[in-house]
Coordinates of C-alpha atoms in Angstrom, one line a residue:
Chain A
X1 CA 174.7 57.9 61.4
X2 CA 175.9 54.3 61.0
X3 CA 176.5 54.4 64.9
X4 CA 173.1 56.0 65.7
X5 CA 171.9 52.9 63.9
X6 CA 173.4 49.9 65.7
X7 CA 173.1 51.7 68.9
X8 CA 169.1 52.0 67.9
X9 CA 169.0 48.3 66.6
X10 CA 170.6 47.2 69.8
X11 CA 167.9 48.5 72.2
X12 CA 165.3 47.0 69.6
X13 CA 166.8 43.1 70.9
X14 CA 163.5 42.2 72.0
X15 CA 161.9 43.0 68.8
X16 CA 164.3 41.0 66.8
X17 CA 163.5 38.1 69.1
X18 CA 160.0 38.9 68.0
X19 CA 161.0 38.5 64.5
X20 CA 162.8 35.1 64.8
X21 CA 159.6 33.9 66.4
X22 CA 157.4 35.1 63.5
X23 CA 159.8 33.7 60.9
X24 CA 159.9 30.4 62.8
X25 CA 156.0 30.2 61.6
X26 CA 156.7 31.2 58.4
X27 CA 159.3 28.8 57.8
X28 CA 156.9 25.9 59.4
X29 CA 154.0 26.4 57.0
X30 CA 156.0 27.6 53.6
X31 CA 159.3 26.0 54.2
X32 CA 160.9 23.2 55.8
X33 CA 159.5 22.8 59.3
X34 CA 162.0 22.0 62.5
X35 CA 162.1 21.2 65.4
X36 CA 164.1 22.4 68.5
X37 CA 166.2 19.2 70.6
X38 CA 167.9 20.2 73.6
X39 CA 170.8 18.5 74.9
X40 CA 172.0 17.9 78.8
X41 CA 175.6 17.9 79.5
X42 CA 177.0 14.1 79.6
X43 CA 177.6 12.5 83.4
X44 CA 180.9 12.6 84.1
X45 CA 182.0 15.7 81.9
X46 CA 180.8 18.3 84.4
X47 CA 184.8 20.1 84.0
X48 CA 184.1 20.6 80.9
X49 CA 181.0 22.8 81.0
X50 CA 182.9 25.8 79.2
X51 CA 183.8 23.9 76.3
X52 CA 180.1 22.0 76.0
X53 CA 178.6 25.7 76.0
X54 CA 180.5 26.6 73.3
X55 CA 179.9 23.6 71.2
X56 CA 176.5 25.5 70.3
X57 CA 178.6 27.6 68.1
X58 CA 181.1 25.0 66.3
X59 CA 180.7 24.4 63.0
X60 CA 182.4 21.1 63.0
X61 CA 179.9 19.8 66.1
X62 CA 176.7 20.9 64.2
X63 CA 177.7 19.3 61.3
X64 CA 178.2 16.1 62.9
X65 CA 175.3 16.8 65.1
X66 CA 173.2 17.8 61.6
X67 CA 174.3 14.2 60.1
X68 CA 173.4 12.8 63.6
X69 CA 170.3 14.0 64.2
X70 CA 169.3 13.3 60.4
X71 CA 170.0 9.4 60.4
X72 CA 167.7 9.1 64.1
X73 CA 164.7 11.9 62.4
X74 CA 164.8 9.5 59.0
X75 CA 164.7 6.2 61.6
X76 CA 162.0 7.1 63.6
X77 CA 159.6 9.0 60.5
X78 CA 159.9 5.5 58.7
X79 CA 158.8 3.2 62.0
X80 CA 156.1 6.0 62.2
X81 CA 155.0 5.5 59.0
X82 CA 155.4 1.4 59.1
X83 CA 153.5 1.9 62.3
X84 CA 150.3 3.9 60.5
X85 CA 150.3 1.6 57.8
X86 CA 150.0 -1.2 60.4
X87 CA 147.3 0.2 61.9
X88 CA 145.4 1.3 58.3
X89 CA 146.0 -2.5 57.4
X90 CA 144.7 -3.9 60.9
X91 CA 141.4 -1.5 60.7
X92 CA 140.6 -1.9 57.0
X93 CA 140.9 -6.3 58.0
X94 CA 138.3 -5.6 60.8
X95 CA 136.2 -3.8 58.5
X96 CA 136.2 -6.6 55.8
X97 CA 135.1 -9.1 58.6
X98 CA 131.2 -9.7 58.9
Chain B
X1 CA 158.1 88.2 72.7
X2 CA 160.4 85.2 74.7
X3 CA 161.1 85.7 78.1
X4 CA 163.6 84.0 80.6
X5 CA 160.8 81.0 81.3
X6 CA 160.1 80.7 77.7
X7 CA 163.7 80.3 77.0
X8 CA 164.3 77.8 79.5
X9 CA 160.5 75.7 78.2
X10 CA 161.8 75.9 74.9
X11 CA 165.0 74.3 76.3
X12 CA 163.6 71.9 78.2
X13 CA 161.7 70.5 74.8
X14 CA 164.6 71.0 72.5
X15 CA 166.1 68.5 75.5
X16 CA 163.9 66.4 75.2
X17 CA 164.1 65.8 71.3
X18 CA 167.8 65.6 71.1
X19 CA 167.5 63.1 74.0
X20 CA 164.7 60.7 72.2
X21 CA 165.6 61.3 68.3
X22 CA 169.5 60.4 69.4
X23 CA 168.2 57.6 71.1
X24 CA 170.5 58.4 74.1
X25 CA 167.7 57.6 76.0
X26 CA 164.5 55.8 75.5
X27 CA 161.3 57.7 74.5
X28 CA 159.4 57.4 77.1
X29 CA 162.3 58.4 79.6
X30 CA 163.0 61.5 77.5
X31 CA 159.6 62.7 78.1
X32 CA 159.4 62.0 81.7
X33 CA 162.5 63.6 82.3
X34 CA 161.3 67.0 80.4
X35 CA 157.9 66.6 82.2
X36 CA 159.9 66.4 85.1
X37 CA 161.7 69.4 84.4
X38 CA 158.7 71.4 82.9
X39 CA 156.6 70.6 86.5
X40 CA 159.2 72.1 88.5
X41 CA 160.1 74.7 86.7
X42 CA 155.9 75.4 86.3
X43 CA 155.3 74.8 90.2
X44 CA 158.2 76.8 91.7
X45 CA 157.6 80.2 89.0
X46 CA 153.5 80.0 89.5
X47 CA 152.9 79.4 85.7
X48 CA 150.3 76.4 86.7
X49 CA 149.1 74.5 89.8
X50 CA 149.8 70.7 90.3
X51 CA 146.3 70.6 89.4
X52 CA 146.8 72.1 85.5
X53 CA 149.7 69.4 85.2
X54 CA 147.3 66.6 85.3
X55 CA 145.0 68.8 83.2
X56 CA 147.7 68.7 80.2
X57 CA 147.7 65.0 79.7
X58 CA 144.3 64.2 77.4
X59 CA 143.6 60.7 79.0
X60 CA 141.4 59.8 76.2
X61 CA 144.1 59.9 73.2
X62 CA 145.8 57.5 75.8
X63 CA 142.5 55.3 76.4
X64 CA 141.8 55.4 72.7
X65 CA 145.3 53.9 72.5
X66 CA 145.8 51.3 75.0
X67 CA 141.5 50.1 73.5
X68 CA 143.3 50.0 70.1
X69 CA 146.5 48.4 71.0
X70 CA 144.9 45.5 73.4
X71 CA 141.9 44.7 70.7
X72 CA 144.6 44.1 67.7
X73 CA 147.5 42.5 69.8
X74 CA 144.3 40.2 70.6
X75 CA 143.8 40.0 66.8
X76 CA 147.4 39.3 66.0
X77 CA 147.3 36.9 68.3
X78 CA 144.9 34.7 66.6
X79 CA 146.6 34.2 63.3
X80 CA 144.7 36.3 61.7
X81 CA 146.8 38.3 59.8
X82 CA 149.9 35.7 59.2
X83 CA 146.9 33.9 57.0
X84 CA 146.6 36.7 54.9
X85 CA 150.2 37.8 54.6
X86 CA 150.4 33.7 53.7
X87 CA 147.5 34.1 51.2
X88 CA 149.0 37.4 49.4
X89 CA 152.5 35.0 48.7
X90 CA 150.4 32.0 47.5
X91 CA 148.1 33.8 45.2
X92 CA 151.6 35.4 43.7
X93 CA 152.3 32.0 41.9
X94 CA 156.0 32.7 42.4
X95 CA 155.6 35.8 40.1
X96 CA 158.1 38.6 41.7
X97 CA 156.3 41.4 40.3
X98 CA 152.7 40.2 42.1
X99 CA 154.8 39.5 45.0
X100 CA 156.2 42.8 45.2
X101 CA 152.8 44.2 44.9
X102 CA 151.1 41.8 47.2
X103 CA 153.6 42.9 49.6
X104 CA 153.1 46.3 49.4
X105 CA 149.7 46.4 49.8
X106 CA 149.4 43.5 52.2
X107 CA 151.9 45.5 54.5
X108 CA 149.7 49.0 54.1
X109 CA 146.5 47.2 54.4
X110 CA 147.7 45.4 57.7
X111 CA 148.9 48.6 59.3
X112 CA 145.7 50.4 58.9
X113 CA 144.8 48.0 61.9
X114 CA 148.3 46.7 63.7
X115 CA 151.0 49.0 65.3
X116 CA 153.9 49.9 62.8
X117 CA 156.2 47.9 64.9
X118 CA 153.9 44.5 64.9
X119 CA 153.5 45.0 61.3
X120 CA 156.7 45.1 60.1
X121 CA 157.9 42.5 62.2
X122 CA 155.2 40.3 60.5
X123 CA 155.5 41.1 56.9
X124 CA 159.2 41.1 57.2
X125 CA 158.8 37.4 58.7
X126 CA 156.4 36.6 55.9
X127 CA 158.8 38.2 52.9
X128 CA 162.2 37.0 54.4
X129 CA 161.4 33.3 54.2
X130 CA 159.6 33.4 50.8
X131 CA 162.5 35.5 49.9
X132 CA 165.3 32.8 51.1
X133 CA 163.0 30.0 50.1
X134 CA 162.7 31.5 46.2
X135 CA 166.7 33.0 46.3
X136 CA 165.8 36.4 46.0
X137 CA 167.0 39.4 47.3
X138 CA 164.6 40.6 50.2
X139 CA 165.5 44.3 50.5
X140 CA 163.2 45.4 47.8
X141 CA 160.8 43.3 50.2
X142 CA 161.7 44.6 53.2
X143 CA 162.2 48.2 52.2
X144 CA 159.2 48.5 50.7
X145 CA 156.9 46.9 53.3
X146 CA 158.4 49.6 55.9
X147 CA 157.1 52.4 53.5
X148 CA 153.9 50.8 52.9
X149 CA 153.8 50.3 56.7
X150 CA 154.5 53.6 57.3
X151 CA 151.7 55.4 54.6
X152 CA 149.1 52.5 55.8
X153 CA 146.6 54.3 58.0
X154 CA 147.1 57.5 57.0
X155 CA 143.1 58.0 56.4
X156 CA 141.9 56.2 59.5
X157 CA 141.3 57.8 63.3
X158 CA 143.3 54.9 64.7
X159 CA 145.6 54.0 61.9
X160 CA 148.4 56.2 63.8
X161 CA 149.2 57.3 67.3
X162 CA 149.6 60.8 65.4
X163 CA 146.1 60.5 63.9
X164 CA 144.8 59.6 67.0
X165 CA 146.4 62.8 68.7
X166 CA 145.4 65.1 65.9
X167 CA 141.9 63.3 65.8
X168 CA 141.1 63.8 69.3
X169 CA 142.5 67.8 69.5
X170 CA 140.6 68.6 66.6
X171 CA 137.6 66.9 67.3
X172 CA 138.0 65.3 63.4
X173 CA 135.6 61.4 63.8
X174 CA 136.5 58.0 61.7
X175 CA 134.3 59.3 59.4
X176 CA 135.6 62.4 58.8
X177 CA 139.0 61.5 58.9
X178 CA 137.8 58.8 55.8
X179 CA 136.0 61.6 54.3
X180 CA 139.2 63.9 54.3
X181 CA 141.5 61.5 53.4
X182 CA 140.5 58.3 52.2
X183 CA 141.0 59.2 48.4
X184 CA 144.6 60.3 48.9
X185 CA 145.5 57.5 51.2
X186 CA 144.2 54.9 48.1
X187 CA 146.0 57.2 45.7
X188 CA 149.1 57.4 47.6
X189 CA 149.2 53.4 47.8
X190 CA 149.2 53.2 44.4
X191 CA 151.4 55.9 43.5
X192 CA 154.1 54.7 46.5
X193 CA 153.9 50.9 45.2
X194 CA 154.4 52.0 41.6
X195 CA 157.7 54.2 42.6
X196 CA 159.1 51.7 44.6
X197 CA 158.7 49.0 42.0
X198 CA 160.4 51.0 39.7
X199 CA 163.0 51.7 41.7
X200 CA 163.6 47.9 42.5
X201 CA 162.3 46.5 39.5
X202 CA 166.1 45.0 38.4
X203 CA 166.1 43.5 41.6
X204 CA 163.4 41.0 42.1
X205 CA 164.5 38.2 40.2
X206 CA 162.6 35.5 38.3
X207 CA 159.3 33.8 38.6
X208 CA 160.0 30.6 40.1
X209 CA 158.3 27.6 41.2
X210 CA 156.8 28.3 44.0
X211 CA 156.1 26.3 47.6
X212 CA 153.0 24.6 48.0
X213 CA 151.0 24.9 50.9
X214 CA 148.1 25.7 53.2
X215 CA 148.1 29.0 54.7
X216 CA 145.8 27.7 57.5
X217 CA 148.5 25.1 58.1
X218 CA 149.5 26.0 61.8
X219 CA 146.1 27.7 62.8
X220 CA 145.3 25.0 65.7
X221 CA 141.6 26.6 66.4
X222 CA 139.9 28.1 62.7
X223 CA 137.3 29.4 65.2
X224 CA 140.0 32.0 67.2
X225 CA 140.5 33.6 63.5
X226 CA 136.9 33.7 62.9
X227 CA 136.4 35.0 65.9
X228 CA 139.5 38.2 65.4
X229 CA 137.4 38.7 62.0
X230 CA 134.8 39.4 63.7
X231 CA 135.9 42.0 66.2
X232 CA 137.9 43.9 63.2
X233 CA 134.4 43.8 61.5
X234 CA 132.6 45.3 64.6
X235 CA 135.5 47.2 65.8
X236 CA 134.9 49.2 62.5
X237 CA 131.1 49.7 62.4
X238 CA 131.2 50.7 65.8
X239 CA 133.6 53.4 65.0
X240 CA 131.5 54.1 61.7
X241 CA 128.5 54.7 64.2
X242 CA 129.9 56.0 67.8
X243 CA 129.1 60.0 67.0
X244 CA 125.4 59.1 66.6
X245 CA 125.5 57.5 70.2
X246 CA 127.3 60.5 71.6
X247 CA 130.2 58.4 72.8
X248 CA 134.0 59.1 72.2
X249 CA 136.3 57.0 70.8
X250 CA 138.2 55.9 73.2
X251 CA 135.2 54.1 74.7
X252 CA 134.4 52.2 71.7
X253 CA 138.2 51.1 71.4
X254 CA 137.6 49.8 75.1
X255 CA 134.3 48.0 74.6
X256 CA 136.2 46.7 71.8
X257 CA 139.2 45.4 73.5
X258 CA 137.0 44.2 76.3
X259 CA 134.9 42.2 73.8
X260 CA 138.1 41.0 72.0
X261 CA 139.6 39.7 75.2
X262 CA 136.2 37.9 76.1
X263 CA 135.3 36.5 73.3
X264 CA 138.6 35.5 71.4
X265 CA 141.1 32.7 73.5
X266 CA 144.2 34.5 74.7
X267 CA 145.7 35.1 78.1
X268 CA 144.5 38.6 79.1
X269 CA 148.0 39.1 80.9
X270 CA 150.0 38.0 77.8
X271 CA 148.3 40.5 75.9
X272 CA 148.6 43.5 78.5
X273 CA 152.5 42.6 78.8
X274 CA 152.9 43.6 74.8
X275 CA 151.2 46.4 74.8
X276 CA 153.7 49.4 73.9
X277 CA 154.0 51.2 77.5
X278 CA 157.0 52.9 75.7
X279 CA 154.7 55.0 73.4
X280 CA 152.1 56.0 76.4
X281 CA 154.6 57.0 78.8
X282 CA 155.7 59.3 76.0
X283 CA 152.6 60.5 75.0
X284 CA 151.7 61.2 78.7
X285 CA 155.2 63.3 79.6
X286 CA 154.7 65.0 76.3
X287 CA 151.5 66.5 77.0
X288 CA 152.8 68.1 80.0
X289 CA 156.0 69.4 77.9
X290 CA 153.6 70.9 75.6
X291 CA 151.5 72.4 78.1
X292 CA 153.7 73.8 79.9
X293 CA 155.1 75.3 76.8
X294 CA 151.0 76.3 75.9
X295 CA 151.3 78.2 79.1
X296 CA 153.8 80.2 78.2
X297 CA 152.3 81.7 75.4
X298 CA 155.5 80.1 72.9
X299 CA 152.8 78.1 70.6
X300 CA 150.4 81.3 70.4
X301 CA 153.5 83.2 69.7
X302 CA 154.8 80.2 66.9
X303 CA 150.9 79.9 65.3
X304 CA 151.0 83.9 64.5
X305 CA 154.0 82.9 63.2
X306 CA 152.8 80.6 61.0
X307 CA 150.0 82.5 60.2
X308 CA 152.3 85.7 59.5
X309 CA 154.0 84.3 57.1
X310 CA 150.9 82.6 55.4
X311 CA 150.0 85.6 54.9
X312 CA 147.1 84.3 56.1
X313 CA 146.4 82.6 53.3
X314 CA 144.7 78.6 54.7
X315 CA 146.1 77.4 51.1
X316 CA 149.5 78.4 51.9
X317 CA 149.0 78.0 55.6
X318 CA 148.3 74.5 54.8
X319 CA 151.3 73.7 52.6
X320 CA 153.5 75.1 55.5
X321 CA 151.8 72.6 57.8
X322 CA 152.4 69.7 55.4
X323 CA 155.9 70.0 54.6
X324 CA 157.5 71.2 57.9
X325 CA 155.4 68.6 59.5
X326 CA 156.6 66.2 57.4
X327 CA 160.2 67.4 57.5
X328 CA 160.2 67.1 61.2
X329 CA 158.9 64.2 61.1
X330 CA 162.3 62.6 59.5
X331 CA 163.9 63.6 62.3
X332 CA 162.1 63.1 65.6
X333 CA 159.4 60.8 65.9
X334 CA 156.1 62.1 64.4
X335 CA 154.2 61.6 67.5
X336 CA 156.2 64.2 69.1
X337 CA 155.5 66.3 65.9
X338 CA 151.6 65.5 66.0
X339 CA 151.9 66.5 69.8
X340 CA 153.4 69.5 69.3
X341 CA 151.4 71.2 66.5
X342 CA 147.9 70.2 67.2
X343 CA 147.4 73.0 69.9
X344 CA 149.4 75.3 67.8
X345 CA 146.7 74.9 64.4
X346 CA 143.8 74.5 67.6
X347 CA 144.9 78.2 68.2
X348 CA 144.3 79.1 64.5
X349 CA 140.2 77.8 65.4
X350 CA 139.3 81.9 66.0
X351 CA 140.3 82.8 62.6
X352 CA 138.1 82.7 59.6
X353 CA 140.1 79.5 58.1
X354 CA 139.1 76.4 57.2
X355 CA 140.4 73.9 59.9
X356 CA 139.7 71.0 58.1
X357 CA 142.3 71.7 55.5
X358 CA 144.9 72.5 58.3
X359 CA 144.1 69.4 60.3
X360 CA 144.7 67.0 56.9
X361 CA 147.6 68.9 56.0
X362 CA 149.0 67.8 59.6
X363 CA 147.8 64.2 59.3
X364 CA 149.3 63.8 56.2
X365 CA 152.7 65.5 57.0
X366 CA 153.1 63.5 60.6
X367 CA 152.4 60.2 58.4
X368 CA 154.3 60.8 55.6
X369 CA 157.9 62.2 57.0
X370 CA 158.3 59.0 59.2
X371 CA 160.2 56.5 56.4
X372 CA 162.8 58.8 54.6
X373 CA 165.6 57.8 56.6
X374 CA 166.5 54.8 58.8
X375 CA 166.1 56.8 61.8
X376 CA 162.8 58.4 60.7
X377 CA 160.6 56.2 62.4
X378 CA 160.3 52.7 64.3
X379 CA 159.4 50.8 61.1
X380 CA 162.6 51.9 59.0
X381 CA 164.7 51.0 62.4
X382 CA 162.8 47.5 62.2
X383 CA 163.4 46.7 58.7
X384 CA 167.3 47.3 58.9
X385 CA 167.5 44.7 61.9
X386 CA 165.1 42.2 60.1
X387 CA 167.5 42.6 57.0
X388 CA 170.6 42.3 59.3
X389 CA 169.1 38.7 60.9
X390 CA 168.9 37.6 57.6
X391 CA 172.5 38.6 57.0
X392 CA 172.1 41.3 54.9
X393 CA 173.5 45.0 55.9
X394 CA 171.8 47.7 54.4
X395 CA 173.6 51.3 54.3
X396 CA 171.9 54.4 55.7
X397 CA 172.2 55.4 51.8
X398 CA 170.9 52.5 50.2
X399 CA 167.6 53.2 52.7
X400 CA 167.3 56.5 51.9
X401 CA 167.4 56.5 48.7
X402 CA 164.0 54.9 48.4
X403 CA 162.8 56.5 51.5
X404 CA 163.4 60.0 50.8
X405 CA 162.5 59.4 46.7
X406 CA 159.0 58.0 47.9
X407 CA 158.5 61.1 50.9
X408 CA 158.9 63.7 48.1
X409 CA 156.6 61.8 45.2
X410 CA 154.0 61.0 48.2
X411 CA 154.5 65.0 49.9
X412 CA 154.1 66.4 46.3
X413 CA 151.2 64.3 45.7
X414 CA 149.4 65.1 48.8
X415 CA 149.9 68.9 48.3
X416 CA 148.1 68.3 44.8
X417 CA 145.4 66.9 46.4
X418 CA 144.6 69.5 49.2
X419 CA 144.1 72.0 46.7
X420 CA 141.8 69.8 45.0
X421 CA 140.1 68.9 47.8
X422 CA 140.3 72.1 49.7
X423 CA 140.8 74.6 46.9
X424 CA 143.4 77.4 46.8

């Protein structure tokens, strides 16, 4: 029976692609969004295009990546929110001119 | 009573089952290749002309079904429903128990509408990340909503592809089908939620704090929603009216899906691409199994049968129905079960019996036998695999256990209430 089931489950691929996708927009309303960046293979290490594939699945490299990725996210939310209040400040200054 | 052709018929269906319920094959390739085998075998001994063949497949249980499936894919589509599954865990206030039981009925309620297979790939999505968000365990979640998924519907001409098979061979409306069944289905949800949250009560956890947000939070355009709202709400009271037009149902589901497409914002060809071609092609090979097997006189044969040991009794005749419907049903998929009875009870139409009370008995037994196992329908298959991404395995026994304790409280339930509805 326990055969019958994988073999079953594997056919239904599709649908558990389905599923990801549906918990994806669960996860961004109820839990903590993300967002998806790809990255290119660096100039120059084209020999190495096994190895860079498998980084995807190295826990080492995503962790570094995670830490990475984290410092540039927390960068670029702050200048976007210096950059709003900017803009509130600017506006609100043209509204208190006559 | 059999002869060599019925022999090799019944053959060529028992093929046909082993190949789709041991999934050594897909569905709809099962049935092509036993309405493959059924035509020859028909053509070359003279039991029916090319002609008859195309004369087995009912084309309006399969344009009832592709007007249902395109109007609610539209409907999913729009957000509709991932609102309300996101309303159902706000309103639960990080409560387990109201969880559970906004699950439950969340998942039946949305079924009554969305295939079994779009269902539980929503509700799952919807209880798997409160579950991980909150820490608790989602296979009381998960398990449950693939019951529910599987009982929603039960009362409703389109609420199943079995109901629509059964509604269309017996000539049962919406209306009728409500009047008939309605009651039990409400009853059942109840009874069903109630067993299950008994069953997993130990296993919910504790009320937490929950997350606080907007379940219109990613709807880009309200209007698209407001616009699927509306079609549901037309789509049912056109199907509350369409007998006193003299119009069948399958051309209301395709004014529906035609308004859906036109007036709600989706890509028409997006939408055709996910309809479930897998479930017509079946239904379509099917019919010509089973009439193929009509022709040779094995249903008349099997529905004396039936009746012989009935006694002819409708009460008892109906029980029968029920359970080996039902049991069936666990093990090949019920639309195969639905297929294959309707023109065996449609024989019984002669007799001084109450059809109504046989037709019921069917719907309920093709609904109820298809979550008692793993491999009992679609949904339970689903549910496993949606468990499995979130890196839990569930045993065949663990599933069963729930799923075969519910089948027997809902199977004893419903026979309860055919006698009160039907009488002895």
């Amino acid at each position: 029976m326990t055969d019958l089931k994988e073999r079953i489950l594997k056919q239904k691929k599709q649908s558990m692609e389905r599923y990801r996708e549906e918990r994806d927009a669960f996860e961004k309303v109820m839990g903590t969004p993300k967002i998806n960046v790809s990255v290119e293979l660096p100039k120059g290490y084209e020999a190495q295009r096994e190895e860079f594939l498998d980084l995807e699945k190295e826990e080492s490299f995503l962790k570094d990546a995670d830490k990475a990725l984290g410092r540039i996210v927390k960068k670029h939310l702050k200048k976007a929110k210096k950059q709003a209040e900017k803009e509130k400040s600017s506006d609100s200054e043209k509204e208190d001119k006559p | 009573m059999l002869n060599s052709i019925g022999i090799i018929y019944i053959g060529i269906y028992l093929l046909t089952l082993l190949l789709a319920s041991a999934e050594l094959t897909s569905l709809s390739v099962a049935a092509l290749i036993g309405a493959l085998l059924s035509t020859l075998f028909g053509l070359t001994c003279g039991i029916f002309t090319p002609d008859e063949v195309i004369g087995f497949i009912d084309f309006r249980v399969i344009l009832l079904l592709v007007g249902v499936m395109i109007t609610f894919e539209v409907v999913e589509r729009s957000g509709l429903f991932r609102v309300l599954a996101l309303y159902a865990i706000k309103y639960s206030r990080g409560d387990p128990r109201i969880l559970f039981f906004s699950i439950c009925f969340v998942s039946a309620a949305v079924s009554l509408f969305l295939s079994d297979v779009t269902a539980i790939l929503l509700i799952a999505a919807a209880a798997g990340t409160i579950a991980r968000i909150m820490n608790y365990d989602p296979v009381p979640y998960f398990v449950s909503a693939a019951i529910m998924i599987n009982l929603g519907g039960t009362s409703t001409l389109i609420g199943s592809t079995s109901n629509m098979i059964i509604g269309m061979a017996s000539g049962l409306n919406f209306i009728d089908f409500l009047n008939f069944l309605a009651l039990c289905e409400i009853a059942l949800w109840i009874l069903t939620s109630l067993t299950l949250y008994l069953l997993y009560k130990p296993k919910l956890g504790e009320k937490k704090t929950p997350p606080t947000y907007d379940p219109w939070g990613e709807i880009k355009d309200k209007k698209t929603v407001y616009k699927a709202g509306f079609i549901i709400v037309l789509f049912l009271l056109l199907f509350l009216l369409y007998e006193k037009w003299n119009v069948g149902p399958e051309i209301i589901a395709f004014l529906c899906a035609i308004l859906a497409l036109l007036v709600v914002d989706v890509d028409a060809g997006t939408v055709f691409w996910q309809i479930d071609w897998e479930t017509i092609f079946f239904i379509g090979g099917f019919f010509i199994i089973i009439g193929g097997l009509e022709k040779t006189g094995i249903l008349r044969f099997l529905s004396k049968a039936v009746l012989n040991m009935a006694h002819g009794n409708q009460f008892i005749a109906a029980l029968l129905t029920l359970w080996s419907s039902a049991l069936l049903s666990v093990f090949v998929s019920n639309i195969a079960v639905a297929l294959t009875y309707t023109p065996i009870i449609g024989i019984m139409k002669d007799l001084n019996l109450n059809m109504n009370y046989l037709w019921s008995a069917l719907v309920l037994g093709t609904n109820l036998g298809g979550a008692a196992t793993p491999v009992s329908g679609a949904v339970c298959v689903l549910a496993i695999g949606a468990l499995k991404e979130e890196n839990v395995n569930l045993s065949f026994m663990e599933f069963s256990k729930a799923g075969a304790l519910t089948t027997i409280v809902q199977l004893l339930f419903a026979s309860f209430y055919l006698i009160l509805r039907f009488g002895m």
